[in-house]
Amino acid sequence: MTRFNRFIGIDYSGAATPVTPLPGLRIFEARGVESPLEVRPEKNLARHWTRQGVAEWILDAVLTGEPLLIGIDHGFSFPATYFDRY
């Protein structure tokens, strides 16, 4: 028996603003031993996720109380403008 029932992988992008739809921002989810499937944004039938939308989706997932594991592919760094200045 596994500790988690739900596995979520997020290909994250910090580009633009929190409410900008980004084609590189994607969510995949697997349950149990099933293969992962892409999760599409539902709000306003948007084509791409926004960072705000991802945060809200994660919050909803966590609040279910179901054991889940979330992995985020994120290149943590200072903003590009920081490197331009220094």
Short mmCIF file of N, CA and C in Angstrom, two decimals:
data_model
loop_
_atom_site.label_atom_id
_atom_site.label_comp_id
_atom_site.label_asym_id
_atom_site.label_seq_id
_atom_site.Cartn_x
_atom_site.Cartn_y
_atom_site.Cartn_z
N MET A 1 0.84 -1.19 0.00
CA MET A 1 0.00 0.00 0.00
C MET A 1 0.89 1.25 0.00
N THR A 2 0.55 2.21 -0.82
CA THR A 2 1.31 3.45 -0.93
C THR A 2 0.75 4.53 -0.01
N ARG A 3 1.59 5.47 0.35
CA ARG A 3 1.14 6.57 1.21
C ARG A 3 0.28 7.57 0.46
N PHE A 4 0.42 7.61 -0.85
CA PHE A 4 -0.28 8.62 -1.65
C PHE A 4 -1.23 7.95 -2.64
N ASN A 5 -2.37 8.59 -2.86
CA ASN A 5 -3.34 8.11 -3.84
C ASN A 5 -3.28 8.92 -5.12
N ARG A 6 -2.73 10.10 -5.02
CA ARG A 6 -2.76 11.06 -6.12
C ARG A 6 -1.38 11.66 -6.29
N PHE A 7 -0.92 11.70 -7.54
CA PHE A 7 0.42 12.20 -7.86
C PHE A 7 0.27 13.32 -8.88
N ILE A 8 0.83 14.48 -8.57
CA ILE A 8 0.67 15.66 -9.42
C ILE A 8 2.05 16.18 -9.79
N GLY A 9 2.25 16.41 -11.08
CA GLY A 9 3.49 16.99 -11.58
C GLY A 9 3.17 18.29 -12.30
N ILE A 10 3.94 19.32 -12.00
CA ILE A 10 3.69 20.63 -12.59
C ILE A 10 4.95 21.13 -13.28
N ASP A 11 4.83 21.43 -14.57
CA ASP A 11 5.90 22.08 -15.32
C ASP A 11 5.64 23.57 -15.17
N TYR A 12 6.46 24.23 -14.36
CA TYR A 12 6.16 25.58 -13.91
C TYR A 12 6.93 26.62 -14.72
N SER A 13 6.32 27.78 -14.89
CA SER A 13 6.96 28.91 -15.54
C SER A 13 6.69 30.16 -14.72
N GLY A 14 7.72 30.94 -14.49
CA GLY A 14 7.56 32.18 -13.75
C GLY A 14 7.49 33.40 -14.66
N ALA A 15 7.26 33.17 -15.94
CA ALA A 15 7.23 34.27 -16.90
C ALA A 15 6.01 35.16 -16.71
N ALA A 16 6.13 36.38 -17.17
CA ALA A 16 5.03 37.35 -17.23
C ALA A 16 4.43 37.63 -15.85
N THR A 17 3.10 37.69 -15.78
CA THR A 17 2.42 38.04 -14.52
C THR A 17 1.66 36.82 -14.00
N PRO A 18 1.21 36.86 -12.75
CA PRO A 18 0.46 35.72 -12.19
C PRO A 18 -0.83 35.38 -12.93
N VAL A 19 -1.38 36.33 -13.68
CA VAL A 19 -2.65 36.08 -14.37
C VAL A 19 -2.49 35.94 -15.89
N THR A 20 -1.25 35.84 -16.36
CA THR A 20 -0.99 35.66 -17.79
C THR A 20 -1.08 34.18 -18.15
N PRO A 21 -1.92 33.81 -19.11
CA PRO A 21 -1.95 32.41 -19.56
C PRO A 21 -0.63 32.05 -20.24
N LEU A 22 -0.03 30.94 -19.82
CA LEU A 22 1.29 30.55 -20.33
C LEU A 22 1.25 29.15 -20.94
N PRO A 23 1.66 29.00 -22.20
CA PRO A 23 1.63 27.67 -22.82
C PRO A 23 2.59 26.68 -22.16
N GLY A 24 3.64 27.17 -21.50
CA GLY A 24 4.60 26.27 -20.87
C GLY A 24 4.23 25.86 -19.46
N LEU A 25 3.11 26.31 -18.97
CA LEU A 25 2.66 26.00 -17.61
C LEU A 25 1.64 24.88 -17.70
N ARG A 26 2.03 23.67 -17.23
CA ARG A 26 1.17 22.51 -17.44
C ARG A 26 1.09 21.66 -16.18
N ILE A 27 -0.04 20.97 -16.00
CA ILE A 27 -0.27 20.09 -14.86
C ILE A 27 -0.60 18.70 -15.37
N PHE A 28 0.02 17.70 -14.74
CA PHE A 28 -0.28 16.30 -15.04
C PHE A 28 -0.64 15.61 -13.73
N GLU A 29 -1.57 14.67 -13.79
CA GLU A 29 -2.03 13.98 -12.59
C GLU A 29 -2.21 12.49 -12.86
N ALA A 30 -1.80 11.69 -11.88
CA ALA A 30 -2.03 10.25 -11.93
C ALA A 30 -2.66 9.83 -10.61
N ARG A 31 -3.53 8.85 -10.69
CA ARG A 31 -4.15 8.29 -9.48
C ARG A 31 -3.79 6.82 -9.41
N GLY A 32 -3.35 6.41 -8.22
CA GLY A 32 -2.97 5.01 -8.05
C GLY A 32 -1.86 4.62 -9.02
N VAL A 33 -2.09 3.55 -9.77
CA VAL A 33 -1.08 3.07 -10.72
C VAL A 33 -1.39 3.50 -12.16
N GLU A 34 -2.38 4.36 -12.34
CA GLU A 34 -2.74 4.82 -13.68
C GLU A 34 -1.66 5.73 -14.26
N SER A 35 -1.60 5.80 -15.58
CA SER A 35 -0.68 6.71 -16.25
C SER A 35 -1.15 8.15 -16.05
N PRO A 36 -0.21 9.09 -15.99
CA PRO A 36 -0.61 10.48 -15.80
C PRO A 36 -1.34 11.04 -17.02
N LEU A 37 -2.28 11.92 -16.74
CA LEU A 37 -3.03 12.62 -17.77
C LEU A 37 -2.88 14.12 -17.55
N GLU A 38 -2.89 14.88 -18.63
CA GLU A 38 -2.80 16.33 -18.49
C GLU A 38 -4.11 16.88 -17.94
N VAL A 39 -4.00 17.82 -17.01
CA VAL A 39 -5.16 18.51 -16.44
C VAL A 39 -5.25 19.86 -17.14
N ARG A 40 -6.36 20.12 -17.75
CA ARG A 40 -6.57 21.37 -18.47
C ARG A 40 -7.30 22.37 -17.57
N PRO A 41 -7.02 23.66 -17.74
CA PRO A 41 -7.73 24.67 -16.94
C PRO A 41 -9.21 24.69 -17.30
N GLU A 42 -10.05 24.87 -16.29
CA GLU A 42 -11.49 24.88 -16.52
C GLU A 42 -12.07 26.29 -16.57
N LYS A 43 -11.46 27.22 -15.86
CA LYS A 43 -12.02 28.57 -15.77
C LYS A 43 -12.09 29.22 -17.14
N ASN A 44 -13.26 29.66 -17.49
CA ASN A 44 -13.51 30.36 -18.76
C ASN A 44 -13.02 29.58 -19.97
N LEU A 45 -12.91 28.26 -19.82
CA LEU A 45 -12.43 27.41 -20.90
C LEU A 45 -11.10 27.91 -21.46
N ALA A 46 -10.24 28.39 -20.57
CA ALA A 46 -8.93 28.92 -20.97
C ALA A 46 -8.10 27.82 -21.62
N ARG A 47 -7.28 28.24 -22.54
CA ARG A 47 -6.42 27.29 -23.25
C ARG A 47 -5.18 26.93 -22.44
N HIS A 48 -4.67 27.92 -21.68
CA HIS A 48 -3.44 27.73 -20.92
C HIS A 48 -3.65 28.13 -19.46
N TRP A 49 -2.88 27.51 -18.58
CA TRP A 49 -2.92 27.84 -17.16
C TRP A 49 -2.27 29.19 -16.90
N THR A 50 -2.71 29.84 -15.83
CA THR A 50 -2.01 30.99 -15.27
C THR A 50 -1.39 30.52 -13.96
N ARG A 51 -0.40 31.26 -13.45
CA ARG A 51 0.18 30.87 -12.15
C ARG A 51 -0.87 30.97 -11.05
N GLN A 52 -1.72 31.97 -11.12
CA GLN A 52 -2.80 32.10 -10.12
C GLN A 52 -3.74 30.90 -10.22
N GLY A 53 -4.08 30.50 -11.42
CA GLY A 53 -4.96 29.34 -11.61
C GLY A 53 -4.35 28.06 -11.07
N VAL A 54 -3.04 27.89 -11.27
CA VAL A 54 -2.35 26.71 -10.73
C VAL A 54 -2.39 26.73 -9.21
N ALA A 55 -2.13 27.88 -8.60
CA ALA A 55 -2.16 27.99 -7.14
C ALA A 55 -3.54 27.65 -6.59
N GLU A 56 -4.58 28.14 -7.24
CA GLU A 56 -5.94 27.84 -6.79
C GLU A 56 -6.25 26.35 -6.97
N TRP A 57 -5.79 25.76 -8.07
CA TRP A 57 -6.03 24.35 -8.32
C TRP A 57 -5.33 23.49 -7.27
N ILE A 58 -4.07 23.85 -6.93
CA ILE A 58 -3.33 23.12 -5.90
C ILE A 58 -4.05 23.23 -4.56
N LEU A 59 -4.51 24.43 -4.21
CA LEU A 59 -5.23 24.61 -2.95
C LEU A 59 -6.45 23.70 -2.89
N ASP A 60 -7.22 23.67 -3.97
CA ASP A 60 -8.40 22.79 -4.01
C ASP A 60 -8.00 21.33 -3.84
N ALA A 61 -6.90 20.93 -4.48
CA ALA A 61 -6.43 19.54 -4.38
C ALA A 61 -6.04 19.20 -2.95
N VAL A 62 -5.32 20.11 -2.30
CA VAL A 62 -4.87 19.87 -0.92
C VAL A 62 -6.06 19.82 0.04
N LEU A 63 -7.04 20.69 -0.17
CA LEU A 63 -8.18 20.76 0.74
C LEU A 63 -9.09 19.53 0.67
N THR A 64 -8.92 18.67 -0.32
CA THR A 64 -9.72 17.44 -0.36
C THR A 64 -9.33 16.50 0.78
N GLY A 65 -8.12 16.68 1.32
CA GLY A 65 -7.66 15.81 2.40
C GLY A 65 -7.12 14.48 1.90
N GLU A 66 -7.19 14.24 0.61
CA GLU A 66 -6.69 13.00 0.02
C GLU A 66 -5.16 13.02 0.03
N PRO A 67 -4.51 11.91 0.41
CA PRO A 67 -3.05 11.88 0.39
C PRO A 67 -2.53 12.10 -1.03
N LEU A 68 -1.71 13.15 -1.20
CA LEU A 68 -1.19 13.44 -2.53
C LEU A 68 0.25 13.89 -2.46
N LEU A 69 0.94 13.72 -3.57
CA LEU A 69 2.33 14.14 -3.70
C LEU A 69 2.40 15.08 -4.89
N ILE A 70 2.96 16.27 -4.66
CA ILE A 70 3.05 17.27 -5.72
C ILE A 70 4.52 17.57 -5.99
N GLY A 71 4.92 17.47 -7.25
CA GLY A 71 6.27 17.82 -7.68
C GLY A 71 6.19 18.98 -8.65
N ILE A 72 7.09 19.95 -8.47
CA ILE A 72 7.08 21.13 -9.33
C ILE A 72 8.46 21.29 -9.98
N ASP A 73 8.48 21.32 -11.32
CA ASP A 73 9.70 21.59 -12.07
C ASP A 73 9.80 23.10 -12.21
N HIS A 74 10.65 23.71 -11.39
CA HIS A 74 10.72 25.17 -11.33
C HIS A 74 12.18 25.59 -11.24
N GLY A 75 12.60 26.49 -12.10
CA GLY A 75 13.95 27.04 -12.03
C GLY A 75 13.97 28.24 -11.09
N PHE A 76 14.10 27.97 -9.79
CA PHE A 76 14.08 29.07 -8.82
C PHE A 76 15.27 30.00 -9.07
N SER A 77 15.00 31.28 -9.15
CA SER A 77 16.04 32.26 -9.41
C SER A 77 15.51 33.66 -9.10
N PHE A 78 16.42 34.61 -9.12
CA PHE A 78 16.01 36.00 -9.04
C PHE A 78 15.36 36.39 -10.36
N PRO A 79 14.54 37.44 -10.38
CA PRO A 79 13.96 37.90 -11.65
C PRO A 79 15.05 38.33 -12.63
N ALA A 80 14.80 38.19 -13.91
CA ALA A 80 15.77 38.56 -14.95
C ALA A 80 16.20 40.02 -14.81
N THR A 81 15.30 40.89 -14.38
CA THR A 81 15.64 42.30 -14.23
C THR A 81 16.73 42.51 -13.18
N TYR A 82 16.80 41.63 -12.19
CA TYR A 82 17.85 41.71 -11.18
C TYR A 82 19.21 41.54 -11.83
N PHE A 83 19.33 40.56 -12.71
CA PHE A 83 20.60 40.30 -13.38
C PHE A 83 20.96 41.42 -14.34
N ASP A 84 19.96 42.07 -14.92
CA ASP A 84 20.23 43.21 -15.80
C ASP A 84 20.82 44.38 -15.01
N ARG A 85 20.37 44.55 -13.78
CA ARG A 85 20.85 45.67 -12.95
C ARG A 85 22.18 45.39 -12.30
N TYR A 86 22.45 44.12 -11.96
CA TYR A 86 23.67 43.80 -11.20
C TYR A 86 24.52 42.85 -11.98
#
